[in-house]
Amino acid sequence: MQISAAGSAVLYDVILDCVWLSRDELVFSNTIHSSQQIIQQSRRSVNREFAAAT
């Protein structure tokens, strides 16, 4: 669970970096879309690990 939390924090940092670095609006919206998918996937894996732990 702690590893997942750390992994999510790293992902969040990477996503923020991508958002700050992208100047073009199209790139920005693509980054938002893919980051939402990444967040959904990480939430699912965290939920799965949490369910397995309990």
mmCIF file of C-alpha atoms in Angstrom:
data_model
loop_
_atom_site.group_PDB
_atom_site.id
_atom_site.type_symbol
_atom_site.label_atom_id
_atom_site.label_comp_id
_atom_site.label_asym_id
_atom_site.label_seq_id
_atom_site.Cartn_x
_atom_site.Cartn_y
_atom_site.Cartn_z
ATOM 1 C CA MET A 1 0.000 0.000 0.000
ATOM 2 C CA GLN A 2 2.833 2.399 0.843
ATOM 3 C CA ILE A 3 4.558 1.539 -2.444
ATOM 4 C CA SER A 4 1.346 2.316 -4.335
ATOM 5 C CA ALA A 5 1.020 5.670 -2.581
ATOM 6 C CA ALA A 6 4.621 6.531 -3.442
ATOM 7 C CA GLY A 7 4.069 5.411 -7.030
ATOM 8 C CA SER A 8 0.966 7.581 -7.287
ATOM 9 C CA ALA A 9 2.900 10.577 -5.929
ATOM 10 C CA VAL A 10 5.614 10.052 -8.559
ATOM 11 C CA LEU A 11 2.989 9.756 -11.301
ATOM 12 C CA TYR A 12 1.361 12.954 -10.062
ATOM 13 C CA ASP A 13 4.707 14.793 -10.204
ATOM 14 C CA VAL A 14 5.340 13.531 -13.738
ATOM 15 C CA ILE A 15 1.853 14.602 -14.839
ATOM 16 C CA LEU A 16 2.335 18.069 -13.334
ATOM 17 C CA ASP A 17 5.690 18.382 -15.126
ATOM 18 C CA CYS A 18 4.032 17.437 -18.425
ATOM 19 C CA VAL A 19 1.258 19.987 -17.882
ATOM 20 C CA TRP A 20 3.721 22.775 -17.015
ATOM 21 C CA LEU A 21 6.037 21.911 -19.929
ATOM 22 C CA SER A 22 3.326 21.750 -22.594
ATOM 23 C CA ARG A 23 2.738 25.155 -24.179
ATOM 24 C CA ASP A 24 0.530 24.060 -27.060
ATOM 25 C CA GLU A 25 -3.178 23.789 -26.219
ATOM 26 C CA LEU A 26 -3.583 20.557 -28.172
ATOM 27 C CA VAL A 27 -0.675 18.956 -26.320
ATOM 28 C CA PHE A 28 -2.133 20.308 -23.069
ATOM 29 C CA SER A 29 -5.561 18.737 -23.654
ATOM 30 C CA ASN A 30 -3.940 15.435 -24.721
ATOM 31 C CA THR A 31 -1.865 15.496 -21.529
ATOM 32 C CA ILE A 32 -4.992 16.102 -19.433
ATOM 33 C CA HIS A 33 -6.782 13.225 -21.166
ATOM 34 C CA SER A 34 -3.925 10.742 -20.750
ATOM 35 C CA SER A 35 -3.274 11.851 -17.154
ATOM 36 C CA GLN A 36 -6.922 11.189 -16.310
ATOM 37 C CA GLN A 37 -6.524 7.669 -17.712
ATOM 38 C CA ILE A 38 -3.329 7.148 -15.688
ATOM 39 C CA ILE A 39 -5.069 8.380 -12.518
ATOM 40 C CA GLN A 40 -8.026 6.025 -13.121
ATOM 41 C CA GLN A 41 -5.653 3.084 -13.656
ATOM 42 C CA SER A 42 -3.655 3.856 -10.507
ATOM 43 C CA ARG A 43 -6.871 4.240 -8.488
ATOM 44 C CA ARG A 44 -8.011 0.825 -9.713
ATOM 45 C CA SER A 45 -4.718 -0.821 -8.750
ATOM 46 C CA VAL A 46 -4.736 0.882 -5.336
ATOM 47 C CA ASN A 47 -8.317 -0.282 -4.758
ATOM 48 C CA ARG A 48 -7.348 -3.813 -5.807
ATOM 49 C CA GLU A 49 -4.391 -3.867 -3.400
ATOM 50 C CA PHE A 50 -6.528 -2.414 -0.618
ATOM 51 C CA ALA A 51 -9.199 -5.064 -1.185
ATOM 52 C CA ALA A 52 -6.519 -7.773 -1.170
ATOM 53 C CA ALA A 53 -5.018 -6.406 2.066
ATOM 54 C CA THR A 54 -8.312 -6.411 3.972
#
